[in-house]
Amino acid sequence: MAHHFAILAEGLEKRFGQTQALRGLDLAAEEGTVLGVLGPNGAGKTTAVRILTTLLQPDAGHAEVAGLDVVRHPNQLRALIGLTGQYAAVDEYLTGRENLEMFGRLYHLPKKWARQRADELIERFDLVDAANRTLKTYSGGMRRRLDLAASLIVSPPVLFLDEPTTGLDPRSRIGMWDIIAGLVSDGTTVLLTTQYLEEADQLANQIVVVDGGRVIAKGTADELKTQIGGERLDVTLARGSDINAALRTLGAYSDGEPRVEVERRFISLPIANGARQLPAVVRDLDAAGVRLDDLNLRRPTLDDVFLTLTGHVAEASAGDEMNNAARSERSKEKEEVTA
Amino acid sequence: MSVATNLPAALPRTGATPPRRSRLYWTLSDAWILAKRNLLRIPRIPEELVFSTIQPIMFVVLFRYVFGGAIAIKGTSYVNFLMAGIFVQTVAFGSVSTGIGLAADLQKGIVDRFRSLPMSRSAVLTGRTIADLVRNAFVVLVMLVVGLIVGFRPEGSALGWIAGIGLLLLFGFALSWVGAPIGLLVRNVEAAQSAGFIWLFPLTFASSAFVPTASMPGVLQWFAEHQPVTLVINAVRSFILGQPVGATGWQALAWCVGILLVFIPFSVWAYERRTAR
Ligand SMILES: Nc1ncnc2c1ncn2[C@@H]1O[C@H](COP(=O)(O)OP(=O)(O)OP(=O)(O)O)[C@@H](O)[C@H]1O
Ligand SMILES: [Mg+2]
């Protein structure tokens, strides 16, 4: 095999009726690394994962996983990949152990091995107490863990995780991150889709930002963050009339073009060394007679990446609870650094 | 790359390799594993089975006691006449659960999970229809007991019973393959439920299930006498009552085989079509 990419996709295209889900998507993940695919709802993340896991045929383009063409060798490939889909795909009415044994048998392990492997995974994923309960009684986090365990039955060299932490509380999310990091240190190649920059930041060696079915930016987490500025300072003014004065003052600290939303009396700017500069910013604003409602220093979010890279807000589908949960989690983080 | 072998890297470290098996072995094994999965679910959602059993029980009681007195059957009692119809209707209605089960699995995304595994592609369908066959056998057994309680006194020989039950279950299995594409082609479980029943009502009522077809008006009678449900009911009835079966047995068998020959490929087509999106 000439290359060392465990995942390689070139020019993937896929159309569903009127929707062009993928428009020439390129992806590459080196063996033993994590590729983070970051994008808003409808970006085409799941479509890409489904093509790479042989569930869907691309209209155009070419993809290889573990050195096997996804269209030409789907059967061989399936023995080498694990997939944890966006929505937990395990059987609600079976127990955790029954689920894992079933998947083990479907990976064509002999019965005894399937049982042994199920036990190992149950232990490793901290599900011992729940192993003999049906999944109906599991929490979202437990179900996600079991779902992931099911895709690790044969320790596949390449693992696809489609939004593995969406809908999890912060603690379960961090637990999931630990598990994924552990897999990677064992040599597994992981493709991980996510809507959260923090998650990609934590786990991914390389990140591609996808929007409208194509890659709009890629690089390491640091490279991406540098592209959009290190930290963000969000300022909400008490009076709309202070906007110009505030912009003049903040301009000295801004590490890039500030974003202004006049109606909300809101200014957001990239800032370098934010924590160190913050006292001076507050002093200067005060000296300029600018009255503040709110001031907060935070890490860039996916929204910032999007605003900066595409000029439009990452659309969250209305009523998307998972998204809202993540939002409120993010605003909790914000509170912690609010000056 | 470390991909040359398709043996999983971190299998239990026994040092052994799994035994090589033929493709047919895996096809059957995968089907059975999914069938077992579907069967395991039944006792965990007991209300599903309970309601699908209560319905035919109500039919037995209603027809036996409400209409039974008004319908005279030549050569045997009305209960004896009725039960074959009930059995066949029961297995026919069982085909609805095939469609519902498939629609539910598709909706939940577990079919995608199965498709990402190195398992046989046919197993999702065969595992479902095999499970429904077992389920049908169980419900028929319950109905038999109910029948005996309300006075069903069949006189068929052991051989007749084996043939009758065999034909009955084969017919149920064949109809499962008719229910399958319905579940695969509709959008959700609710649609699978209504679409699954709709074609069964005319077929099971315009038949010899509850009244002799001779009492029906012209066109309806012609239809009722020539459609497969009637042929199967008549054959099963003759088998279990110990009456001469004649050509009906072969005709019923031919229908079962014909349905399977048409609807298995059709189900596979519907499955591929649905999952290719
Ligand atoms: N089976 C399908 N039939 C029709 N349209 C589809 C189908 N699957 C995806 N699409 C459309 O293709 C586009 C990309 O969808 P995809 O699910 O890949 O996005 P995503 O990035 O995974 O989004 P999300 O974050 O919401 O999961 C969307 O506009 C979606 O509506
Ligand atoms: Mg998705």
PDB file of N, CA and C in Angstrom, chain B residues 97-167:
ATOM      1  N   SER B  97     -46.844  -7.600  11.759  1.00  0.00           N
ATOM      2  CA  SER B  97     -45.745  -7.331  12.689  1.00  0.00           C
ATOM      3  C   SER B  97     -44.392  -7.424  11.994  1.00  0.00           C
ATOM      4  N   THR B  98     -44.322  -8.170  10.886  1.00  0.00           N
ATOM      5  CA  THR B  98     -43.085  -8.188  10.112  1.00  0.00           C
ATOM      6  C   THR B  98     -42.765  -6.786   9.597  1.00  0.00           C
ATOM      7  N   GLY B  99     -43.780  -6.172   8.988  1.00  0.00           N
ATOM      8  CA  GLY B  99     -43.585  -4.820   8.450  1.00  0.00           C
ATOM      9  C   GLY B  99     -43.296  -3.814   9.549  1.00  0.00           C
ATOM     10  N   ILE B 100     -44.051  -3.914  10.645  1.00  0.00           N
ATOM     11  CA  ILE B 100     -43.854  -2.975  11.745  1.00  0.00           C
ATOM     12  C   ILE B 100     -42.443  -3.106  12.311  1.00  0.00           C
ATOM     13  N   GLY B 101     -42.016  -4.348  12.508  1.00  0.00           N
ATOM     14  CA  GLY B 101     -40.687  -4.577  13.073  1.00  0.00           C
ATOM     15  C   GLY B 101     -39.595  -3.977  12.196  1.00  0.00           C
ATOM     16  N   LEU B 102     -39.716  -4.180  10.886  1.00  0.00           N
ATOM     17  CA  LEU B 102     -38.695  -3.643   9.986  1.00  0.00           C
ATOM     18  C   LEU B 102     -38.734  -2.123   9.972  1.00  0.00           C
ATOM     19  N   ALA B 103     -39.948  -1.574   9.926  1.00  0.00           N
ATOM     20  CA  ALA B 103     -40.066  -0.112   9.908  1.00  0.00           C
ATOM     21  C   ALA B 103     -39.466   0.484  11.174  1.00  0.00           C
ATOM     22  N   ALA B 104     -39.705  -0.175  12.315  1.00  0.00           N
ATOM     23  CA  ALA B 104     -39.170   0.340  13.580  1.00  0.00           C
ATOM     24  C   ALA B 104     -37.647   0.291  13.578  1.00  0.00           C
ATOM     25  N   ASP B 105     -37.077  -0.794  13.098  1.00  0.00           N
ATOM     26  CA  ASP B 105     -35.617  -0.900  13.070  1.00  0.00           C
ATOM     27  C   ASP B 105     -34.995   0.139  12.145  1.00  0.00           C
ATOM     28  N   LEU B 106     -35.655   0.377  11.022  1.00  0.00           N
ATOM     29  CA  LEU B 106     -35.139   1.385  10.098  1.00  0.00           C
ATOM     30  C   LEU B 106     -35.193   2.763  10.748  1.00  0.00           C
ATOM     31  N   GLN B 107     -36.321   3.021  11.402  1.00  0.00           N
ATOM     32  CA  GLN B 107     -36.521   4.328  12.024  1.00  0.00           C
ATOM     33  C   GLN B 107     -35.485   4.572  13.119  1.00  0.00           C
ATOM     34  N   LYS B 108     -35.150   3.510  13.863  1.00  0.00           N
ATOM     35  CA  LYS B 108     -34.218   3.669  14.985  1.00  0.00           C
ATOM     36  C   LYS B 108     -32.771   3.708  14.540  1.00  0.00           C
ATOM     37  N   GLY B 109     -32.499   3.394  13.279  1.00  0.00           N
ATOM     38  CA  GLY B 109     -31.116   3.459  12.802  1.00  0.00           C
ATOM     39  C   GLY B 109     -30.313   2.195  13.071  1.00  0.00           C
ATOM     40  N   ILE B 110     -30.951   1.192  13.666  1.00  0.00           N
ATOM     41  CA  ILE B 110     -30.171  -0.002  13.999  1.00  0.00           C
ATOM     42  C   ILE B 110     -29.855  -0.806  12.731  1.00  0.00           C
ATOM     43  N   VAL B 111     -30.677  -0.614  11.701  1.00  0.00           N
ATOM     44  CA  VAL B 111     -30.387  -1.304  10.439  1.00  0.00           C
ATOM     45  C   VAL B 111     -29.073  -0.790   9.852  1.00  0.00           C
ATOM     46  N   ASP B 112     -28.833   0.507   9.967  1.00  0.00           N
ATOM     47  CA  ASP B 112     -27.559   1.054   9.505  1.00  0.00           C
ATOM     48  C   ASP B 112     -26.399   0.423  10.269  1.00  0.00           C
ATOM     49  N   ARG B 113     -26.591   0.242  11.552  1.00  0.00           N
ATOM     50  CA  ARG B 113     -25.551  -0.384  12.358  1.00  0.00           C
ATOM     51  C   ARG B 113     -25.273  -1.791  11.834  1.00  0.00           C
ATOM     52  N   PHE B 114     -26.353  -2.552  11.617  1.00  0.00           N
ATOM     53  CA  PHE B 114     -26.185  -3.912  11.097  1.00  0.00           C
ATOM     54  C   PHE B 114     -25.465  -3.889   9.752  1.00  0.00           C
ATOM     55  N   ARG B 115     -25.813  -2.921   8.927  1.00  0.00           N
ATOM     56  CA  ARG B 115     -25.218  -2.881   7.594  1.00  0.00           C
ATOM     57  C   ARG B 115     -23.744  -2.512   7.628  1.00  0.00           C
ATOM     58  N   SER B 116     -23.304  -1.907   8.728  1.00  0.00           N
ATOM     59  CA  SER B 116     -21.878  -1.580   8.810  1.00  0.00           C
ATOM     60  C   SER B 116     -21.067  -2.761   9.333  1.00  0.00           C
ATOM     61  N   LEU B 117     -21.719  -3.842   9.689  1.00  0.00           N
ATOM     62  CA  LEU B 117     -21.024  -5.020  10.214  1.00  0.00           C
ATOM     63  C   LEU B 117     -20.734  -6.009   9.082  1.00  0.00           C
ATOM     64  N   PRO B 118     -19.730  -6.859   9.295  1.00  0.00           N
ATOM     65  CA  PRO B 118     -19.394  -7.815   8.232  1.00  0.00           C
ATOM     66  C   PRO B 118     -20.345  -9.008   8.204  1.00  0.00           C
ATOM     67  N   MET B 119     -21.631  -8.749   8.400  1.00  0.00           N
ATOM     68  CA  MET B 119     -22.599  -9.842   8.455  1.00  0.00           C
ATOM     69  C   MET B 119     -23.328  -9.988   7.126  1.00  0.00           C
ATOM     70  N   SER B 120     -24.073 -11.083   7.023  1.00  0.00           N
ATOM     71  CA  SER B 120     -24.803 -11.339   5.785  1.00  0.00           C
ATOM     72  C   SER B 120     -25.894 -10.291   5.599  1.00  0.00           C
ATOM     73  N   ARG B 121     -26.026  -9.806   4.373  1.00  0.00           N
ATOM     74  CA  ARG B 121     -26.957  -8.707   4.116  1.00  0.00           C
ATOM     75  C   ARG B 121     -28.407  -9.141   4.258  1.00  0.00           C
ATOM     76  N   SER B 122     -28.662 -10.433   4.016  1.00  0.00           N
ATOM     77  CA  SER B 122     -30.049 -10.890   4.021  1.00  0.00           C
ATOM     78  C   SER B 122     -30.585 -11.058   5.438  1.00  0.00           C
ATOM     79  N   ALA B 123     -29.686 -11.034   6.440  1.00  0.00           N
ATOM     80  CA  ALA B 123     -30.096 -11.440   7.784  1.00  0.00           C
ATOM     81  C   ALA B 123     -31.160 -10.534   8.399  1.00  0.00           C
ATOM     82  N   VAL B 124     -31.154  -9.261   8.061  1.00  0.00           N
ATOM     83  CA  VAL B 124     -32.152  -8.365   8.637  1.00  0.00           C
ATOM     84  C   VAL B 124     -33.558  -8.845   8.250  1.00  0.00           C
ATOM     85  N   LEU B 125     -33.710  -9.280   7.002  1.00  0.00           N
ATOM     86  CA  LEU B 125     -35.015  -9.748   6.538  1.00  0.00           C
ATOM     87  C   LEU B 125     -35.324 -11.160   7.037  1.00  0.00           C
ATOM     88  N   THR B 126     -34.369 -12.064   6.868  1.00  0.00           N
ATOM     89  CA  THR B 126     -34.658 -13.446   7.265  1.00  0.00           C
ATOM     90  C   THR B 126     -34.791 -13.556   8.781  1.00  0.00           C
ATOM     91  N   GLY B 127     -33.964 -12.798   9.511  1.00  0.00           N
ATOM     92  CA  GLY B 127     -34.068 -12.834  10.968  1.00  0.00           C
ATOM     93  C   GLY B 127     -35.448 -12.391  11.432  1.00  0.00           C
ATOM     94  N   ARG B 128     -36.003 -11.427  10.732  1.00  0.00           N
ATOM     95  CA  ARG B 128     -37.330 -10.932  11.082  1.00  0.00           C
ATOM     96  C   ARG B 128     -38.413 -11.952  10.735  1.00  0.00           C
ATOM     97  N   THR B 129     -38.367 -12.498   9.528  1.00  0.00           N
ATOM     98  CA  THR B 129     -39.440 -13.411   9.126  1.00  0.00           C
ATOM     99  C   THR B 129     -39.370 -14.726   9.909  1.00  0.00           C
ATOM    100  N   ILE B 130     -38.157 -15.163  10.242  1.00  0.00           N
ATOM    101  CA  ILE B 130     -38.045 -16.392  11.036  1.00  0.00           C
ATOM    102  C   ILE B 130     -38.623 -16.164  12.433  1.00  0.00           C
ATOM    103  N   ALA B 131     -38.303 -15.009  13.024  1.00  0.00           N
ATOM    104  CA  ALA B 131     -38.843 -14.704  14.347  1.00  0.00           C
ATOM    105  C   ALA B 131     -40.369 -14.661  14.300  1.00  0.00           C
ATOM    106  N   ASP B 132     -40.911 -14.088  13.232  1.00  0.00           N
ATOM    107  CA  ASP B 132     -42.366 -14.001  13.133  1.00  0.00           C
ATOM    108  C   ASP B 132     -43.000 -15.371  12.914  1.00  0.00           C
ATOM    109  N   LEU B 133     -42.255 -16.264  12.292  1.00  0.00           N
ATOM    110  CA  LEU B 133     -42.736 -17.632  12.138  1.00  0.00           C
ATOM    111  C   LEU B 133     -42.872 -18.295  13.513  1.00  0.00           C
ATOM    112  N   VAL B 134     -41.859 -18.124  14.340  1.00  0.00           N
ATOM    113  CA  VAL B 134     -41.899 -18.711  15.680  1.00  0.00           C
ATOM    114  C   VAL B 134     -43.046 -18.096  16.489  1.00  0.00           C
ATOM    115  N   ARG B 135     -43.178 -16.787  16.346  1.00  0.00           N
ATOM    116  CA  ARG B 135     -44.230 -16.073  17.056  1.00  0.00           C
ATOM    117  C   ARG B 135     -45.609 -16.598  16.613  1.00  0.00           C
ATOM    118  N   ASN B 136     -45.771 -16.761  15.293  1.00  0.00           N
ATOM    119  CA  ASN B 136     -47.022 -17.296  14.763  1.00  0.00           C
ATOM    120  C   ASN B 136     -47.323 -18.662  15.365  1.00  0.00           C
ATOM    121  N   ALA B 137     -46.296 -19.505  15.440  1.00  0.00           N
ATOM    122  CA  ALA B 137     -46.504 -20.851  15.976  1.00  0.00           C
ATOM    123  C   ALA B 137     -47.040 -20.761  17.398  1.00  0.00           C
ATOM    124  N   PHE B 138     -46.471 -19.821  18.151  1.00  0.00           N
ATOM    125  CA  PHE B 138     -46.916 -19.661  19.533  1.00  0.00           C
ATOM    126  C   PHE B 138     -48.368 -19.184  19.600  1.00  0.00           C
ATOM    127  N   VAL B 139     -48.702 -18.202  18.799  1.00  0.00           N
ATOM    128  CA  VAL B 139     -50.069 -17.667  18.841  1.00  0.00           C
ATOM    129  C   VAL B 139     -51.072 -18.732  18.386  1.00  0.00           C
ATOM    130  N   VAL B 140     -50.699 -19.517  17.381  1.00  0.00           N
ATOM    131  CA  VAL B 140     -51.591 -20.580  16.922  1.00  0.00           C
ATOM    132  C   VAL B 140     -51.844 -21.577  18.055  1.00  0.00           C
ATOM    133  N   LEU B 141     -50.791 -21.866  18.799  1.00  0.00           N
ATOM    134  CA  LEU B 141     -50.939 -22.783  19.925  1.00  0.00           C
ATOM    135  C   LEU B 141     -51.939 -22.225  20.943  1.00  0.00           C
ATOM    136  N   VAL B 142     -51.796 -20.949  21.245  1.00  0.00           N
ATOM    137  CA  VAL B 142     -52.734 -20.304  22.171  1.00  0.00           C
ATOM    138  C   VAL B 142     -54.157 -20.405  21.632  1.00  0.00           C
ATOM    139  N   MET B 143     -54.319 -20.152  20.334  1.00  0.00           N
ATOM    140  CA  MET B 143     -55.651 -20.190  19.737  1.00  0.00           C
ATOM    141  C   MET B 143     -56.232 -21.602  19.775  1.00  0.00           C
ATOM    142  N   LEU B 144     -55.358 -22.570  19.619  1.00  0.00           N
ATOM    143  CA  LEU B 144     -55.816 -23.952  19.677  1.00  0.00           C
ATOM    144  C   LEU B 144     -56.408 -24.245  21.062  1.00  0.00           C
ATOM    145  N   VAL B 145     -55.697 -23.796  22.091  1.00  0.00           N
ATOM    146  CA  VAL B 145     -56.189 -24.005  23.454  1.00  0.00           C
ATOM    147  C   VAL B 145     -57.523 -23.294  23.651  1.00  0.00           C
ATOM    148  N   VAL B 146     -57.576 -22.032  23.172  1.00  0.00           N
ATOM    149  CA  VAL B 146     -58.828 -21.288  23.285  1.00  0.00           C
ATOM    150  C   VAL B 146     -59.951 -22.051  22.579  1.00  0.00           C
ATOM    151  N   GLY B 147     -59.636 -22.562  21.392  1.00  0.00           N
ATOM    152  CA  GLY B 147     -60.626 -23.321  20.630  1.00  0.00           C
ATOM    153  C   GLY B 147     -61.131 -24.527  21.413  1.00  0.00           C
ATOM    154  N   LEU B 148     -60.202 -25.274  21.985  1.00  0.00           N
ATOM    155  CA  LEU B 148     -60.590 -26.467  22.746  1.00  0.00           C
ATOM    156  C   LEU B 148     -61.520 -26.081  23.901  1.00  0.00           C
ATOM    157  N   ILE B 149     -61.221 -24.931  24.510  1.00  0.00           N
ATOM    158  CA  ILE B 149     -62.059 -24.485  25.627  1.00  0.00           C
ATOM    159  C   ILE B 149     -63.490 -24.207  25.180  1.00  0.00           C
ATOM    160  N   VAL B 150     -63.653 -23.629  23.972  1.00  0.00           N
ATOM    161  CA  VAL B 150     -65.013 -23.290  23.544  1.00  0.00           C
ATOM    162  C   VAL B 150     -65.661 -24.402  22.717  1.00  0.00           C
ATOM    163  N   GLY B 151     -65.070 -25.594  22.753  1.00  0.00           N
ATOM    164  CA  GLY B 151     -65.777 -26.726  22.155  1.00  0.00           C
ATOM    165  C   GLY B 151     -65.237 -27.223  20.837  1.00  0.00           C
ATOM    166  N   PHE B 152     -64.066 -26.783  20.431  1.00  0.00           N
ATOM    167  CA  PHE B 152     -63.431 -27.257  19.211  1.00  0.00           C
ATOM    168  C   PHE B 152     -63.034 -28.718  19.415  1.00  0.00           C
ATOM    169  N   ARG B 153     -63.557 -29.620  18.557  1.00  0.00           N
ATOM    170  CA  ARG B 153     -63.259 -31.047  18.705  1.00  0.00           C
ATOM    171  C   ARG B 153     -62.815 -31.617  17.367  1.00  0.00           C
ATOM    172  N   PRO B 154     -61.581 -31.352  16.980  1.00  0.00           N
ATOM    173  CA  PRO B 154     -61.100 -31.782  15.660  1.00  0.00           C
ATOM    174  C   PRO B 154     -60.934 -33.294  15.605  1.00  0.00           C
ATOM    175  N   GLU B 155     -61.206 -33.867  14.414  1.00  0.00           N
ATOM    176  CA  GLU B 155     -61.103 -35.316  14.309  1.00  0.00           C
ATOM    177  C   GLU B 155     -59.973 -35.739  13.382  1.00  0.00           C
ATOM    178  N   GLY B 156     -59.131 -34.818  12.967  1.00  0.00           N
ATOM    179  CA  GLY B 156     -58.058 -35.161  12.022  1.00  0.00           C
ATOM    180  C   GLY B 156     -57.053 -36.119  12.621  1.00  0.00           C
ATOM    181  N   SER B 157     -56.363 -36.867  11.750  1.00  0.00           N
ATOM    182  CA  SER B 157     -55.306 -37.769  12.205  1.00  0.00           C
ATOM    183  C   SER B 157     -54.072 -36.952  12.558  1.00  0.00           C
ATOM    184  N   ALA B 158     -53.112 -37.601  13.221  1.00  0.00           N
ATOM    185  CA  ALA B 158     -51.856 -36.920  13.554  1.00  0.00           C
ATOM    186  C   ALA B 158     -51.199 -36.390  12.287  1.00  0.00           C
ATOM    187  N   LEU B 159     -51.212 -37.210  11.247  1.00  0.00           N
ATOM    188  CA  LEU B 159     -50.604 -36.803   9.986  1.00  0.00           C
ATOM    189  C   LEU B 159     -51.315 -35.583   9.404  1.00  0.00           C
ATOM    190  N   GLY B 160     -52.649 -35.630   9.501  1.00  0.00           N
ATOM    191  CA  GLY B 160     -53.449 -34.506   9.028  1.00  0.00           C
ATOM    192  C   GLY B 160     -53.095 -33.237   9.778  1.00  0.00           C
ATOM    193  N   TRP B 161     -52.924 -33.359  11.078  1.00  0.00           N
ATOM    194  CA  TRP B 161     -52.568 -32.196  11.889  1.00  0.00           C
ATOM    195  C   TRP B 161     -51.211 -31.641  11.506  1.00  0.00           C
ATOM    196  N   ILE B 162     -50.263 -32.560  11.298  1.00  0.00           N
ATOM    197  CA  ILE B 162     -48.923 -32.100  10.909  1.00  0.00           C
ATOM    198  C   ILE B 162     -48.996 -31.340   9.586  1.00  0.00           C
ATOM    199  N   ALA B 163     -49.732 -31.912   8.638  1.00  0.00           N
ATOM    200  CA  ALA B 163     -49.864 -31.256   7.337  1.00  0.00           C
ATOM    201  C   ALA B 163     -50.573 -29.914   7.489  1.00  0.00           C
ATOM    202  N   GLY B 164     -51.633 -29.893   8.290  1.00  0.00           N
ATOM    203  CA  GLY B 164     -52.432 -28.675   8.457  1.00  0.00           C
ATOM    204  C   GLY B 164     -51.613 -27.562   9.094  1.00  0.00           C
ATOM    205  N   ILE B 165     -50.944 -27.888  10.199  1.00  0.00           N
ATOM    206  CA  ILE B 165     -50.150 -26.874  10.894  1.00  0.00           C
ATOM    207  C   ILE B 165     -48.976 -26.434  10.019  1.00  0.00           C
ATOM    208  N   GLY B 166     -48.380 -27.411   9.332  1.00  0.00           N
ATOM    209  CA  GLY B 166     -47.265 -27.080   8.436  1.00  0.00           C
ATOM    210  C   GLY B 166     -47.698 -26.094   7.366  1.00  0.00           C
ATOM    211  N   LEU B 167     -48.824 -26.374   6.737  1.00  0.00           N
ATOM    212  CA  LEU B 167     -49.323 -25.491   5.684  1.00  0.00           C
ATOM    213  C   LEU B 167     -49.639 -24.108   6.261  1.00  0.00           C
TER     214      LEU B 167
END
